[in-house]
Tab-separated table of C-alpha atoms in Angstrom:
chain	number	residue	atom	x	y	z
A	19	MET	CA	-0.321	67.514	62.069
A	20	GLU	CA	-1.466	64.277	63.695
A	21	TYR	CA	-2.425	64.606	67.351
A	22	LYS	CA	-0.271	62.587	69.745
A	23	GLU	CA	-2.177	61.130	72.670
A	24	LYS	CA	-0.764	62.326	75.981
A	25	ILE	CA	0.082	59.701	78.586
A	26	LEU	CA	0.989	60.117	82.237
A	27	ILE	CA	3.137	57.365	83.799
A	28	VAL	CA	2.571	56.782	87.527
A	29	GLU	CA	5.396	54.493	88.632
A	30	ASP	CA	7.803	54.743	91.583
A	31	GLU	CA	10.565	52.554	90.098
A	32	PHE	CA	12.768	54.797	87.939
A	33	ILE	CA	14.061	52.039	85.631
A	34	VAL	CA	10.558	50.693	84.901
A	35	ALA	CA	9.189	54.208	84.379
A	36	ASN	CA	12.009	55.113	82.011
A	37	ASP	CA	11.530	51.911	79.997
A	38	LEU	CA	7.812	52.699	79.700
A	39	LYS	CA	8.597	56.217	78.549
A	40	MET	CA	10.938	55.000	75.802
A	41	ILE	CA	8.462	52.354	74.583
A	42	LEU	CA	5.602	54.848	74.433
A	43	LYS	CA	7.568	57.638	72.764
A	44	LYS	CA	8.857	55.181	70.171
A	45	ALA	CA	5.243	54.160	69.459
A	46	GLY	CA	4.248	57.787	68.881
A	47	TYR	CA	2.702	58.699	72.227
A	48	ASP	CA	3.458	61.949	74.062
A	49	VAL	CA	4.634	61.134	77.613
A	50	VAL	CA	3.713	64.270	79.574
A	51	GLY	CA	5.259	63.230	82.875
A	52	ILE	CA	6.326	60.560	85.357
A	53	ALA	CA	4.894	60.562	88.886
A	54	ALA	CA	6.223	58.464	91.759
A	55	SER	CA	3.305	59.155	94.119
A	56	ALA	CA	-0.448	59.712	93.949
A	57	GLU	CA	-0.027	63.331	95.111
A	58	GLN	CA	2.478	64.091	92.362
A	59	ALA	CA	0.220	62.383	89.818
A	60	ARG	CA	-2.742	64.589	90.770
A	61	GLN	CA	-0.641	67.695	90.179
A	62	LEU	CA	0.432	66.454	86.733
A	63	VAL	CA	-3.148	65.512	85.831
A	64	ALA	CA	-4.228	69.060	86.667
A	65	THR	CA	-1.413	70.805	84.770
A	66	LYS	CA	-0.646	68.460	81.849
A	67	LYS	CA	-4.200	67.261	81.055
A	68	PRO	CA	-3.191	63.750	79.883
A	69	ASP	CA	-5.475	61.571	77.738
A	70	TRP	CA	-4.467	58.353	79.533
A	71	ALA	CA	-2.710	57.272	82.718
A	72	LEU	CA	-0.636	54.132	83.322
A	73	LEU	CA	-0.784	53.317	87.042
A	74	ASP	CA	1.392	51.106	89.186
A	75	ILE	CA	-0.363	49.916	92.352
A	76	MET	CA	2.416	50.342	94.909
A	77	LEU	CA	3.624	53.953	94.965
A	78	LYS	CA	5.623	56.226	97.238
A	79	GLY	CA	3.643	57.718	100.096
A	80	THR	CA	0.584	56.377	101.880
A	81	GLU	CA	-1.721	56.180	98.856
A	82	THR	CA	-1.793	53.455	96.217
A	83	GLY	CA	-2.518	53.531	92.522
A	84	ILE	CA	-5.976	52.176	93.373
A	85	ASP	CA	-6.670	55.228	95.549
A	86	LEU	CA	-5.554	57.449	92.677
A	87	ALA	CA	-7.689	55.514	90.181
A	88	HIS	CA	-10.879	56.310	92.097
A	89	ASP	CA	-10.024	60.020	91.907
A	90	ILE	CA	-9.084	60.261	88.245
A	91	LYS	CA	-12.069	58.123	87.277
A	92	LYS	CA	-14.337	60.887	88.636
A	93	GLN	CA	-12.502	63.310	86.345
A	94	GLY	CA	-13.190	61.095	83.326
A	95	LEU	CA	-9.523	60.209	82.755
A	96	PRO	CA	-9.182	56.626	81.431
A	97	PHE	CA	-6.395	54.495	82.881
A	98	LEU	CA	-4.656	51.113	82.880
A	99	PHE	CA	-2.831	49.320	85.683
A	100	ILE	CA	0.684	47.933	85.411
A	101	SER	CA	1.665	45.813	88.389
A	102	ALA	CA	3.332	42.621	89.552
A	103	ASN	CA	0.652	42.159	92.229
A	104	THR	CA	-2.146	39.804	91.125
A	105	ASN	CA	-3.506	38.403	94.389
A	106	GLN	CA	-7.281	38.114	94.711
A	107	ALA	CA	-7.782	41.017	97.124
A	108	THR	CA	-5.841	43.338	94.824
A	109	LEU	CA	-7.707	42.192	91.728
A	110	GLU	CA	-11.069	42.747	93.413
A	111	ALA	CA	-10.006	46.252	94.463
A	112	VAL	CA	-8.753	46.941	90.936
A	113	LYS	CA	-12.009	45.724	89.398
A	114	GLU	CA	-14.007	48.255	91.443
A	115	THR	CA	-12.134	51.075	89.717
A	116	GLU	CA	-13.165	49.721	86.270
A	117	PRO	CA	-9.801	50.086	84.487
A	118	TYR	CA	-9.406	49.653	80.755
A	119	GLY	CA	-6.633	47.112	81.146
A	120	PHE	CA	-4.160	45.420	83.501
A	121	MET	CA	-0.612	44.557	82.467
A	122	VAL	CA	1.436	42.129	84.557
A	123	LYS	CA	5.117	42.894	85.164
A	124	PRO	CA	7.321	41.899	83.475
A	125	PHE	CA	5.787	42.355	80.032
A	126	ARG	CA	6.854	42.560	76.410
A	127	GLU	CA	6.880	45.875	74.542
A	128	LYS	CA	4.426	44.490	72.002
A	129	ASP	CA	2.001	43.344	74.719
A	130	LEU	CA	1.917	46.828	76.246
A	131	LEU	CA	1.095	48.471	72.933
A	132	VAL	CA	-1.573	45.882	72.112
A	133	MET	CA	-3.109	46.399	75.557
A	134	LEU	CA	-3.191	50.152	74.961
A	135	ASP	CA	-4.885	49.633	71.600
A	136	ILE	CA	-7.503	47.408	73.245
A	137	ALA	CA	-8.015	49.944	76.031
A	138	LYS	CA	-8.500	52.802	73.565
A	139	TYR	CA	-10.964	50.754	71.535
A	140	LYS	CA	-12.875	49.769	74.663
A	141	PHE	CA	-12.988	53.400	75.810
A	142	ALA	CA	-14.254	54.593	72.416
A	143	LEU	CA	-16.896	51.869	72.397
A	144	GLN	CA	-18.028	52.857	75.887
A	145	GLN	CA	-18.261	56.512	74.872
A	146	LYS	CA	-20.406	55.493	71.920
A	147	ASN	CA	-22.570	53.342	74.187
A	148	ASN	CA	-23.132	56.305	76.512
A	149	THR	CA	-24.385	58.478	73.657
A	150	PRO	CA	-28.217	58.512	73.689
A	151	GLN	CA	-28.697	58.242	69.915
A	152	THR	CA	-26.858	54.909	69.757
A	153	GLY	CA	-29.576	52.919	71.495
A	154	VAL	CA	-31.014	49.691	70.128
A	155	ASP	CA	-33.263	50.084	67.124
A	156	SER	CA	-35.780	47.325	67.770
A	157	GLN	CA	-36.720	47.213	64.081
A	158	ASN	CA	-33.158	46.586	62.963
A	159	THR	CA	-31.930	44.313	65.761
A	160	ALA	CA	-33.237	40.730	65.899
A	161	PHE	CA	-33.131	38.696	69.088
A	162	ASN	CA	-34.581	35.401	67.922
A	163	GLY	CA	-35.227	32.933	70.712
A	164	ILE	CA	-34.646	35.403	73.561
A	165	VAL	CA	-37.839	35.690	75.608
A	166	GLY	CA	-38.656	38.268	78.282
A	167	LYS	CA	-39.257	41.982	78.896
A	168	SER	CA	-37.646	42.568	82.296
A	169	LYS	CA	-35.317	45.529	82.677
A	170	ALA	CA	-32.443	43.172	83.526
A	171	LEU	CA	-32.894	41.454	80.152
A	172	THR	CA	-33.517	44.605	78.105
A	173	ASP	CA	-30.288	46.087	79.511
A	174	VAL	CA	-28.419	43.060	78.146
A	175	LEU	CA	-30.113	43.379	74.755
A	176	GLN	CA	-29.208	47.069	74.661
A	177	LYS	CA	-25.537	46.121	75.045
A	178	ILE	CA	-25.794	43.475	72.323
A	179	GLY	CA	-27.370	45.994	69.975
A	180	VAL	CA	-24.342	48.259	70.461
A	181	VAL	CA	-21.543	45.684	70.257
A	182	ALA	CA	-22.894	43.193	67.697
A	183	PRO	CA	-22.205	45.294	64.555
A	184	THR	CA	-18.561	45.777	65.608
A	185	ASP	CA	-15.728	43.243	65.474
A	186	THR	CA	-14.792	43.538	69.135
A	187	SER	CA	-14.454	40.497	71.388
A	188	VAL	CA	-17.373	39.842	73.722
A	189	LEU	CA	-17.176	38.034	77.069
A	190	VAL	CA	-20.545	36.648	78.199
A	191	LEU	CA	-20.694	36.061	81.946
A	192	GLY	CA	-23.384	34.333	83.955
A	193	GLU	CA	-24.461	31.268	85.867
A	194	SER	CA	-25.100	27.935	84.159
A	195	GLY	CA	-28.407	27.883	82.337
A	196	THR	CA	-28.783	31.649	81.835
A	197	GLY	CA	-28.614	31.445	78.031
A	198	LYS	CA	-25.017	32.383	77.213
A	199	GLU	CA	-24.955	30.467	73.922
A	200	ARG	CA	-28.202	32.121	72.820
A	201	ILE	CA	-26.612	35.523	73.494
A	202	ALA	CA	-23.551	34.521	71.451
A	203	GLN	CA	-25.860	33.561	68.569
A	204	SER	CA	-27.553	36.964	68.775
A	205	VAL	CA	-24.192	38.746	68.633
A	206	HIS	CA	-23.348	36.769	65.491
A	207	GLU	CA	-26.791	37.187	63.875
A	208	ASN	CA	-26.664	40.970	64.308
A	209	SER	CA	-23.146	41.362	62.916
A	210	ALA	CA	-21.770	41.785	59.396
A	211	ARG	CA	-20.532	38.182	59.761
A	212	LYS	CA	-24.030	36.678	59.989
A	213	ASN	CA	-23.725	34.927	56.602
A	214	LYS	CA	-20.445	33.309	57.627
A	215	PRO	CA	-20.048	30.377	60.055
A	216	LEU	CA	-20.732	30.512	63.784
A	217	VAL	CA	-18.509	27.763	65.197
A	218	VAL	CA	-19.140	26.614	68.771
A	219	VAL	CA	-16.386	25.121	70.934
A	220	ASN	CA	-17.187	23.707	74.380
A	221	CYS	CA	-13.837	24.164	76.101
A	222	ALA	CA	-14.956	22.039	79.079
A	223	ALA	CA	-15.555	19.047	76.810
A	224	LEU	CA	-12.154	19.169	75.085
A	225	PRO	CA	-9.713	16.528	76.372
A	226	LEU	CA	-6.392	18.135	77.322
A	227	SER	CA	-4.527	16.153	74.681
A	228	LEU	CA	-6.842	17.320	71.889
A	229	VAL	CA	-7.236	21.028	72.650
A	230	GLU	CA	-4.561	22.214	70.227
A	231	SER	CA	-5.575	19.923	67.363
A	232	GLU	CA	-9.267	20.818	67.772
A	233	LEU	CA	-8.642	24.568	67.799
A	234	PHE	CA	-5.807	24.834	65.283
A	235	GLY	CA	-5.949	21.593	63.266
A	236	TYR	CA	-3.029	19.479	62.041
A	237	GLU	CA	-1.209	18.420	58.894
A	238	LYS	CA	-1.176	14.924	57.502
A	239	GLY	CA	1.529	12.896	59.239
A	240	ALA	CA	1.897	15.364	62.119
A	241	PHE	CA	1.628	12.479	64.571
A	242	THR	CA	0.722	8.793	64.661
A	243	GLY	CA	-2.818	8.420	63.366
A	244	ALA	CA	-2.885	11.744	61.485
A	245	ASN	CA	-3.755	10.127	58.157
A	246	SER	CA	-5.135	13.311	56.613
A	247	LYS	CA	-5.082	17.053	57.170
A	248	ARG	CA	-7.601	18.366	59.707
A	249	ILE	CA	-8.938	21.904	59.678
A	250	GLY	CA	-9.311	23.319	63.207
A	251	LYS	CA	-12.129	25.411	64.646
A	252	PHE	CA	-10.361	28.721	63.979
A	253	GLU	CA	-10.082	28.001	60.255
A	254	GLN	CA	-13.648	26.674	60.171
A	255	ALA	CA	-14.833	30.001	61.609
A	256	ASN	CA	-12.740	32.124	59.225
A	257	GLY	CA	-14.743	35.209	58.269
A	258	GLY	CA	-17.297	34.414	60.955
A	259	THR	CA	-17.559	34.022	64.719
A	260	LEU	CA	-15.935	31.548	67.088
A	261	PHE	CA	-17.874	30.966	70.315
A	262	LEU	CA	-15.609	29.641	73.061
A	263	ASP	CA	-18.032	28.331	75.652
A	264	GLU	CA	-16.744	27.621	79.180
A	265	ILE	CA	-13.506	29.484	78.415
A	266	GLY	CA	-12.621	29.264	82.117
A	267	GLU	CA	-12.034	25.515	81.684
A	268	LEU	CA	-9.303	25.967	79.072
A	269	PRO	CA	-5.899	24.633	80.279
A	270	LEU	CA	-3.112	27.178	80.805
A	271	ASP	CA	-1.000	25.805	77.938
A	272	ALA	CA	-3.918	26.282	75.568
A	273	GLN	CA	-4.550	29.777	76.964
A	274	VAL	CA	-1.027	30.807	75.926
A	275	LYS	CA	-1.619	29.585	72.370
A	276	LEU	CA	-5.062	31.212	72.232
A	277	LEU	CA	-3.608	34.539	73.355
A	278	ARG	CA	-1.018	34.367	70.583
A	279	VAL	CA	-3.711	33.739	67.963
A	280	LEU	CA	-5.758	36.690	69.202
A	281	GLN	CA	-2.696	38.935	69.038
A	282	GLU	CA	-1.209	37.740	65.752
A	283	LYS	CA	-4.476	36.796	63.976
A	284	GLU	CA	-2.855	33.666	62.619
A	285	ILE	CA	-2.654	30.011	63.582
A	286	GLU	CA	-0.197	27.188	63.041
A	287	ARG	CA	-1.502	23.700	62.415
A	288	ILE	CA	0.266	20.950	64.336
A	289	GLY	CA	3.043	19.686	62.103
A	290	GLY	CA	2.729	22.690	59.808
A	291	GLU	CA	5.618	24.896	58.707
A	292	GLU	CA	3.658	27.996	57.748
A	293	SER	CA	1.294	30.298	59.614
A	294	VAL	CA	-2.294	30.601	58.392
A	295	LYS	CA	-4.029	33.978	58.614
A	296	VAL	CA	-7.504	33.869	60.171
A	297	ASP	CA	-10.212	36.527	60.405
A	298	VAL	CA	-12.340	35.479	63.374
A	299	ARG	CA	-14.534	37.393	65.824
A	300	ILE	CA	-14.317	35.902	69.322
A	301	VAL	CA	-17.259	35.528	71.687
A	302	ALA	CA	-16.329	33.738	74.910
A	303	ALA	CA	-18.476	32.665	77.847
A	304	THR	CA	-17.980	31.335	81.343
A	305	ASN	CA	-19.930	30.703	84.527
A	306	ARG	CA	-16.770	31.158	86.582
A	307	ILE	CA	-15.588	34.349	88.268
A	308	LEU	CA	-12.505	34.890	86.148
A	309	GLU	CA	-10.912	37.333	88.586
A	310	HIS	CA	-10.808	34.507	91.135
A	311	GLU	CA	-9.394	32.139	88.514
A	312	VAL	CA	-6.657	34.676	87.718
A	313	ALA	CA	-5.825	35.137	91.393
A	314	GLU	CA	-5.546	31.361	91.833
A	315	GLY	CA	-3.242	31.079	88.821
A	316	ARG	CA	-5.723	29.120	86.695
A	317	PHE	CA	-6.402	31.818	84.113
A	318	ARG	CA	-3.972	34.227	82.453
A	319	LEU	CA	-4.566	37.862	83.307
A	320	ASP	CA	-3.451	39.058	79.863
A	321	LEU	CA	-5.928	36.701	78.183
A	322	TYR	CA	-8.672	37.860	80.563
A	323	TYR	CA	-8.198	41.495	79.551
A	324	ARG	CA	-7.871	40.534	75.903
A	325	LEU	CA	-11.287	38.822	76.053
A	326	ASN	CA	-12.884	41.283	78.468
A	327	VAL	CA	-13.081	44.171	75.993
A	328	PHE	CA	-16.882	44.135	76.140
A	329	PRO	CA	-18.320	42.068	79.017
A	330	VAL	CA	-22.021	41.162	79.052
A	331	GLN	CA	-23.311	39.958	82.425
A	332	LEU	CA	-26.435	37.795	82.156
A	333	PRO	CA	-28.820	38.008	85.130
A	334	PRO	CA	-29.898	34.765	86.830
A	335	LEU	CA	-33.579	33.899	86.479
A	336	ARG	CA	-34.223	34.687	90.165
A	337	GLU	CA	-33.380	38.319	89.347
A	338	ARG	CA	-35.880	38.521	86.484
A	339	LYS	CA	-38.905	36.837	88.050
A	340	GLU	CA	-41.248	38.934	85.891
A	341	ASP	CA	-40.047	36.866	82.904
A	342	VAL	CA	-40.863	33.482	84.458
A	343	GLU	CA	-44.473	33.387	83.258
A	344	VAL	CA	-43.728	34.398	79.678
A	345	LEU	CA	-40.833	31.923	79.533
A	346	ALA	CA	-43.021	29.138	80.911
A	347	LEU	CA	-45.733	29.816	78.326
A	348	HIS	CA	-43.108	29.938	75.581
A	349	PHE	CA	-41.776	26.508	76.556
A	350	ILE	CA	-45.300	25.090	76.993
A	351	HIS	CA	-46.152	26.131	73.430
A	352	LYS	CA	-42.872	24.685	72.149
A	353	TYR	CA	-43.115	21.267	73.814
A	354	ALA	CA	-46.878	20.886	73.440
A	355	SER	CA	-46.394	21.388	69.708
A	356	LEU	CA	-43.567	18.851	69.580
A	357	ALA	CA	-45.545	16.298	71.610
A	358	ARG	CA	-48.786	17.106	69.747
A	359	LYS	CA	-50.592	17.736	73.014
A	360	ASN	CA	-53.262	20.343	73.739
A	361	VAL	CA	-51.521	21.931	76.729
A	362	THR	CA	-52.002	25.701	76.680
A	363	GLY	CA	-51.120	27.081	80.131
A	364	VAL	CA	-50.807	26.672	83.892
A	365	THR	CA	-53.141	27.130	86.833
A	366	PRO	CA	-52.692	30.097	89.228
A	367	PHE	CA	-51.304	27.684	91.856
A	368	ALA	CA	-48.735	26.257	89.423
A	369	LEU	CA	-47.725	29.746	88.325
A	370	LYS	CA	-47.172	30.751	91.958
A	371	GLN	CA	-44.933	27.717	92.378
A	372	LEU	CA	-42.824	28.923	89.465
A	373	THR	CA	-42.541	32.517	90.647
A	374	ASP	CA	-41.773	31.537	94.252
A	375	TYR	CA	-38.968	29.175	93.253
A	376	SER	CA	-35.321	30.374	93.263
A	377	TRP	CA	-34.246	28.585	90.024
A	378	PRO	CA	-30.658	27.528	90.800
A	379	GLY	CA	-30.497	25.986	87.315
A	380	ASN	CA	-31.933	29.137	85.688
A	381	ILE	CA	-33.689	29.045	82.291
A	382	ARG	CA	-32.361	25.578	81.461
A	383	GLU	CA	-33.952	24.177	84.626
A	384	LEU	CA	-37.255	25.886	83.809
A	385	GLU	CA	-37.219	24.530	80.263
A	386	HIS	CA	-36.549	20.949	81.390
A	387	LEU	CA	-39.278	21.204	84.029
A	388	ILE	CA	-41.824	22.435	81.469
A	389	GLU	CA	-40.829	19.726	78.982
A	390	ARG	CA	-41.417	16.976	81.567
A	391	SER	CA	-44.610	18.560	82.862
A	392	VAL	CA	-46.127	18.914	79.375
A	393	LEU	CA	-45.522	15.230	78.664
A	394	LEU	CA	-47.167	14.213	81.948
A	395	CYS	CA	-50.071	16.688	81.818
A	396	PRO	CA	-53.443	14.918	81.394
A	397	GLY	CA	-55.442	18.050	80.524
A	398	THR	CA	-55.033	21.471	78.946
A	399	GLU	CA	-53.438	23.140	81.988
A	400	ILE	CA	-50.523	22.131	84.181
A	401	GLU	CA	-52.025	22.096	87.671
A	402	GLN	CA	-48.835	21.843	89.712
A	403	PHE	CA	-45.113	21.262	89.320
A	404	ASN	CA	-42.862	18.730	90.992
A	405	LEU	CA	-40.061	21.090	92.012
A	406	ASN	CA	-36.882	19.757	93.588
A	407	ILE	CA	-36.454	22.293	96.392
A	408	PRO	CA	-32.763	22.274	97.449
A	409	THR	CA	-32.136	20.919	100.912
A	410	ALA	CA	-29.045	20.513	103.071
A	411	PRO	CA	-26.839	17.597	101.972
A	412	VAL	CA	-27.809	14.327	103.647
A	413	ALA	CA	-25.463	11.631	104.852
A	414	VAL	CA	-24.199	9.427	102.043
A	415	THR	CA	-25.517	6.351	103.823
A	416	GLU	CA	-29.136	7.505	103.412
A	417	LYS	CA	-30.689	5.652	100.500
A	418	GLU	CA	-34.315	6.710	100.910
A	419	THR	CA	-36.242	9.941	100.682
A	420	PRO	CA	-38.458	10.967	103.629
A	421	SER	CA	-41.391	9.309	101.844
A	422	GLY	CA	-39.544	5.987	101.808
A	423	ALA	CA	-38.857	5.966	98.054
A	424	LEU	CA	-35.359	5.101	96.889
A	425	LEU	CA	-33.215	7.948	95.563
A	426	SER	CA	-32.280	7.778	91.885
A	427	LEU	CA	-28.655	7.020	90.985
A	428	GLU	CA	-28.242	10.632	89.847
A	429	ASP	CA	-29.585	11.939	93.165
A	430	MET	CA	-27.304	9.553	95.069
A	431	GLU	CA	-24.292	10.795	93.101
A	432	ARG	CA	-25.289	14.412	93.708
A	433	GLU	CA	-25.661	13.812	97.471
A	434	HIS	CA	-22.351	11.951	97.592
A	435	ILE	CA	-20.451	14.746	95.838
A	436	MET	CA	-22.144	17.455	97.919
A	437	ALA	CA	-21.261	15.596	101.114
A	438	ALA	CA	-17.607	15.369	100.004
A	439	LEU	CA	-17.534	19.065	99.112
A	440	LYS	CA	-19.048	19.974	102.449
A	441	MET	CA	-16.389	17.949	104.280
A	442	CYS	CA	-13.663	19.695	102.233
A	443	GLY	CA	-15.093	23.165	102.760
A	444	GLY	CA	-15.932	23.497	99.061
A	445	LYS	CA	-12.365	22.766	97.906
A	446	VAL	CA	-12.489	20.778	94.668
A	447	PHE	CA	-8.877	19.903	93.884
A	448	GLY	CA	-5.470	19.869	95.502
A	449	ALA	CA	-4.440	18.358	98.828
A	450	GLY	CA	-7.492	17.740	100.985
A	451	GLY	CA	-9.866	18.511	98.093
A	452	ALA	CA	-13.017	16.625	97.160
A	453	ALA	CA	-11.411	15.146	94.018
A	454	GLU	CA	-8.685	13.584	96.151
A	455	MET	CA	-11.251	12.280	98.667
A	456	LEU	CA	-13.417	10.787	95.895
A	457	LYS	CA	-10.329	9.431	94.082
A	458	ILE	CA	-11.226	10.969	90.715
A	459	ALA	CA	-9.531	13.548	88.495
A	460	PRO	CA	-10.459	17.192	89.229
A	461	ALA	CA	-11.612	17.634	85.603
A	462	THR	CA	-13.953	14.670	86.000
A	463	LEU	CA	-15.355	16.073	89.237
A	464	TYR	CA	-15.921	19.496	87.654
A	465	ALA	CA	-17.752	17.803	84.763
A	466	LYS	CA	-19.970	15.846	87.162
A	467	MET	CA	-20.694	18.984	89.208
A	468	LYS	CA	-21.692	20.836	86.064
A	469	LYS	CA	-23.941	17.982	84.916
A	470	LEU	CA	-25.630	17.704	88.318
A	471	GLY	CA	-26.011	21.462	88.822
A	472	ILE	CA	-23.689	21.624	91.850
A	473	LYS	CA	-22.018	25.010	92.309
A	474	GLN	CA	-19.026	25.759	94.535
A	475	GLU	CA	-20.877	28.836	95.791
A	476	TYR	CA	-23.153	26.491	97.748
A	477	PHE	CA	-20.241	25.740	100.093
């Protein structure tokens, strides 16, 4: 006889709880009880020994579902949240409990069951990851192009070694310049899909009007100018991996369509009458804090949890300083070879400059610095680096550096944007935001900030 997983429902609204019970029983789950308070839930956990718990946040009594989550987590009981409350403070508190999913009320029956399937898969994957014998076999796992031996980096590679052979979605998180695309390539190269395409989509670079046609394609005659059929990125990646870079920049309308594709595993070309099945593994990346984006209404919570099955957090370079020297030497070798120059290393003074620097632009900034320095180096060693140490924003009217030299146009633009952001308290768009002050579209301002290495965290 097939074992039915036991689920405890913790919900103080009778109608919602009863609906949940009917949905779950119909899907083959064994609902072992309904609790309206945290105290009642603890009693049922102790007596009924459920396999999973579905928790509402607001319950009867003085304790919340979040309070309960901390307790049952210690007991090893996996859980999901179901709530209508998605403000930032709540989401941050929820995140600390490390749930396996978060459903937003109201929800569809199908969405609940899909979320449970994802949660169970994520839990099983985590259990496997916590088993000692499933560590990375360095002889069987290739990490081409990833340089460094710091613990922060080896922890990331350990996770890749576990998740790459599976088909689960991966969400790569980290600041700009930390190597998210390189990690996505490693996931693909160490999977069974390595001989199929890896298709890269920069969501930040997609114009709003072209998102759907780029991702899903279109039929001939679908609109004016559609003179032939176009195959979208999902179909191009069929059998392989689709890397959605800067997923946090994807417009809400496109997020809805993306979520549907991930759930149904099929796409519809614009102007098409039939659905097209696609077999695609998703790796997404962002430098944004998606919980904040969800709280602000810019990113769908259901899509976040759909993508966040296996998150990989990349450390900034300032947190892996022991890798700076080996990275610098790697880039010196690379660019000296390309430039056909006999540059082989750096002086102790130059190395100290590198290790003392905070690297706001991370590995990308280091690589660009080494490339420039190799080209300008007159000997075999780089004696010192011209590092742009961040300073407080200067008034826009200043056109000279302290040495009297004129600022470059790029530096002037950076100072101008930073001054506007400072005046707006870091607010980019909306009433009183920097985009409004500068009289440009928010998307354009975000693109300029990304290009110039300006982060909202600075304000």
